[in-house]
Amino acid sequence: MNADDVVHVLTILAAVTAVTGLATGRAPRFWTAATVALVGVALALAWFQDDVEASRNALVTVVAGIVAVAGGGLVTTQVFGFVDRGSPVRRAGEVLRGGAWIGALERLGVYVALIAGWGPGLAIVLAVKGLGRYPELRSEEDSGAAERFIIGTFTSVLWAVACVGLAVLTA
């Protein structure tokens, strides 16, 4: 088994752990940690490979996209868990309705735009998200909404970019 095969297996396992964590909703820290560890090891292996092929491996590209969408939900949920701990402000899920679906679509949009090499697509995705949330962010009723929006967006986008890196480095 060569390094490419190991990266492929790790990427598939990351997709499985991400989807399992989202589907079961049980022990999200475990599934998040497993997904992050698998992506991290796969990225490290891909980064240090000597022979990189010119064409993208379609399987890794698709599976890394699944990891971007599903795994990002787990990672963002864990980050919000740290942010919400001991906070007098309402929890992130209560402040910004529909955040899980919007985040998944955001990560998909970021992933596809970057894989396609279309940088303006990234700006469009983030602009649409910001404009769609503008009324809620301007509300003075929930003082934590803007902070949670920024934290969730940064976490989500950084995760999607890491998954793009995995797909590109294994090309």
Short mmCIF file of C-alpha atoms in Angstrom, two decimals:
data_model
loop_
_atom_site.label_atom_id
_atom_site.label_comp_id
_atom_site.label_asym_id
_atom_site.label_seq_id
_atom_site.Cartn_x
_atom_site.Cartn_y
_atom_site.Cartn_z
CA MET A 1 0.00 0.00 0.00
CA ASN A 2 1.59 3.30 -1.08
CA ALA A 3 1.13 6.76 0.43
CA ASP A 4 -1.65 7.65 -2.05
CA ASP A 5 -3.65 4.63 -0.96
CA VAL A 6 -3.20 5.51 2.71
CA VAL A 7 -4.39 9.08 2.07
CA HIS A 8 -7.43 7.73 0.21
CA VAL A 9 -8.29 5.35 3.04
CA LEU A 10 -7.85 8.08 5.66
CA THR A 11 -10.05 10.45 3.66
CA ILE A 12 -12.79 7.83 3.30
CA LEU A 13 -12.57 7.07 7.04
CA ALA A 14 -12.86 10.81 7.77
CA ALA A 15 -16.02 10.95 5.67
CA VAL A 16 -17.44 7.92 7.48
CA THR A 17 -16.70 9.38 10.94
CA ALA A 18 -18.14 12.78 9.98
CA VAL A 19 -21.36 11.34 8.58
CA THR A 20 -21.68 8.89 11.50
CA GLY A 21 -21.23 11.72 14.00
CA LEU A 22 -23.89 13.81 12.32
CA ALA A 23 -26.30 10.91 11.80
CA THR A 24 -26.12 9.49 15.31
CA GLY A 25 -25.67 12.69 17.29
CA ARG A 26 -23.95 10.61 19.94
CA ALA A 27 -20.57 11.48 21.44
CA PRO A 28 -19.98 14.40 19.08
CA ARG A 29 -16.56 15.13 20.61
CA PHE A 30 -15.35 11.65 19.74
CA TRP A 31 -16.55 11.88 16.13
CA THR A 32 -15.19 15.41 15.80
CA ALA A 33 -11.79 14.41 17.19
CA ALA A 34 -11.67 11.33 14.96
CA THR A 35 -12.60 13.32 11.85
CA VAL A 36 -10.09 16.09 12.59
CA ALA A 37 -7.32 13.57 13.35
CA LEU A 38 -7.96 11.61 10.15
CA VAL A 39 -7.97 14.77 8.02
CA GLY A 40 -4.84 16.03 9.75
CA VAL A 41 -2.91 12.81 9.15
CA ALA A 42 -4.12 12.62 5.55
CA LEU A 43 -3.06 16.24 4.96
CA ALA A 44 0.36 15.61 6.47
CA LEU A 45 0.90 12.50 4.34
CA ALA A 46 -0.29 14.28 1.21
CA TRP A 47 1.92 17.29 1.91
CA PHE A 48 5.10 15.23 2.21
CA GLN A 49 4.52 12.98 -0.80
CA ASP A 50 7.24 13.14 -3.43
CA ASP A 51 5.18 12.18 -6.46
CA VAL A 52 2.10 14.23 -7.14
CA GLU A 53 0.01 13.36 -10.22
CA ALA A 54 -1.30 16.11 -12.47
CA SER A 55 -4.93 14.97 -12.54
CA ARG A 56 -7.23 15.05 -9.53
CA ASN A 57 -8.41 11.79 -8.12
CA ALA A 58 -12.21 12.01 -8.42
CA LEU A 59 -12.83 9.75 -5.44
CA VAL A 60 -10.72 11.83 -3.07
CA THR A 61 -12.25 15.05 -4.41
CA VAL A 62 -15.79 13.81 -3.77
CA VAL A 63 -15.01 12.26 -0.40
CA ALA A 64 -13.10 15.35 0.75
CA GLY A 65 -16.21 17.35 -0.22
CA ILE A 66 -18.32 15.10 2.01
CA VAL A 67 -15.82 15.60 4.83
CA ALA A 68 -15.97 19.37 4.26
CA VAL A 69 -19.76 19.48 4.55
CA ALA A 70 -20.39 16.84 7.24
CA GLY A 71 -17.19 17.21 9.26
CA GLY A 72 -17.47 20.97 9.33
CA GLY A 73 -20.77 20.67 11.15
CA LEU A 74 -19.11 18.60 13.85
CA VAL A 75 -16.14 20.94 14.18
CA THR A 76 -18.31 24.07 14.28
CA THR A 77 -20.59 22.49 16.90
CA GLN A 78 -17.58 21.75 19.11
CA VAL A 79 -16.23 25.28 18.73
CA PHE A 80 -19.63 26.67 19.72
CA GLY A 81 -19.58 24.31 22.71
CA PHE A 82 -16.40 26.01 23.89
CA VAL A 83 -17.76 29.48 23.14
CA ASP A 84 -21.10 28.87 24.87
CA ARG A 85 -19.60 27.33 28.00
CA GLY A 86 -20.44 29.56 30.95
CA SER A 87 -21.82 32.31 28.71
CA PRO A 88 -24.85 34.26 29.88
CA VAL A 89 -25.88 34.74 26.24
CA ARG A 90 -28.21 32.20 24.63
CA ARG A 91 -26.62 29.23 22.90
CA ALA A 92 -25.55 29.58 19.26
CA GLY A 93 -28.32 27.34 17.91
CA GLU A 94 -30.95 29.46 19.61
CA VAL A 95 -29.52 32.75 18.38
CA LEU A 96 -29.12 31.96 14.67
CA ARG A 97 -31.91 29.72 13.38
CA GLY A 98 -31.11 27.38 10.49
CA GLY A 99 -27.39 27.67 11.11
CA ALA A 100 -26.62 24.00 10.55
CA TRP A 101 -28.18 23.98 7.08
CA ILE A 102 -26.74 27.34 6.14
CA GLY A 103 -23.31 26.22 7.34
CA ALA A 104 -23.48 22.99 5.33
CA LEU A 105 -24.44 24.89 2.19
CA GLU A 106 -21.73 27.46 2.89
CA ARG A 107 -19.04 24.77 3.20
CA LEU A 108 -20.29 23.10 0.02
CA GLY A 109 -20.19 26.42 -1.84
CA VAL A 110 -16.70 27.25 -0.56
CA TYR A 111 -15.43 23.76 -1.37
CA VAL A 112 -16.84 23.71 -4.91
CA ALA A 113 -15.65 27.27 -5.67
CA LEU A 114 -12.11 26.56 -4.53
CA ILE A 115 -11.88 23.12 -6.17
CA ALA A 116 -13.07 24.72 -9.40
CA GLY A 117 -10.41 27.42 -9.03
CA TRP A 118 -13.07 30.14 -9.00
CA GLY A 119 -12.01 32.58 -6.26
CA PRO A 120 -14.92 34.99 -6.80
CA GLY A 121 -17.25 32.12 -5.86
CA LEU A 122 -15.86 32.28 -2.33
CA ALA A 123 -16.73 35.98 -2.11
CA ILE A 124 -20.23 35.32 -3.47
CA VAL A 125 -20.92 32.56 -0.93
CA LEU A 126 -19.80 34.72 1.99
CA ALA A 127 -21.64 37.80 0.70
CA VAL A 128 -24.91 35.89 0.31
CA LYS A 129 -24.56 34.48 3.81
CA GLY A 130 -23.80 37.90 5.31
CA LEU A 131 -26.65 39.62 3.48
CA GLY A 132 -29.07 36.87 4.43
CA ARG A 133 -28.18 37.21 8.11
CA TYR A 134 -27.97 41.02 8.14
CA PRO A 135 -31.35 41.68 9.80
CA GLU A 136 -30.58 39.24 12.63
CA LEU A 137 -27.06 40.62 13.07
CA ARG A 138 -28.32 44.20 13.33
CA SER A 139 -30.86 43.29 16.00
CA GLU A 140 -29.83 44.73 19.34
CA GLU A 141 -31.94 42.11 21.08
CA ASP A 142 -29.30 39.34 20.79
CA SER A 143 -25.92 40.84 21.59
CA GLY A 144 -24.14 37.54 20.86
CA ALA A 145 -25.51 36.95 17.36
CA ALA A 146 -22.80 38.81 15.46
CA GLU A 147 -20.00 37.13 17.40
CA ARG A 148 -21.49 33.70 16.85
CA PHE A 149 -21.98 34.45 13.17
CA ILE A 150 -18.30 35.37 12.80
CA ILE A 151 -17.05 32.41 14.84
CA GLY A 152 -19.27 29.95 12.95
CA THR A 153 -18.36 31.38 9.56
CA PHE A 154 -14.60 31.36 10.22
CA THR A 155 -14.69 27.83 11.63
CA SER A 156 -16.80 26.57 8.76
CA VAL A 157 -14.74 28.23 6.02
CA LEU A 158 -11.39 27.19 7.51
CA TRP A 159 -12.59 23.58 7.68
CA ALA A 160 -13.75 23.66 4.06
CA VAL A 161 -10.39 25.16 3.01
CA ALA A 162 -8.54 22.38 4.87
CA CYS A 163 -10.59 19.81 2.97
CA VAL A 164 -9.79 21.58 -0.33
CA GLY A 165 -6.13 21.34 0.67
CA LEU A 166 -6.56 17.61 1.18
CA ALA A 167 -8.11 17.20 -2.26
CA VAL A 168 -5.51 19.38 -3.99
CA LEU A 169 -2.51 17.83 -2.25
CA THR A 170 -3.64 14.34 -3.21
CA ALA A 171 -4.08 15.34 -6.85
#
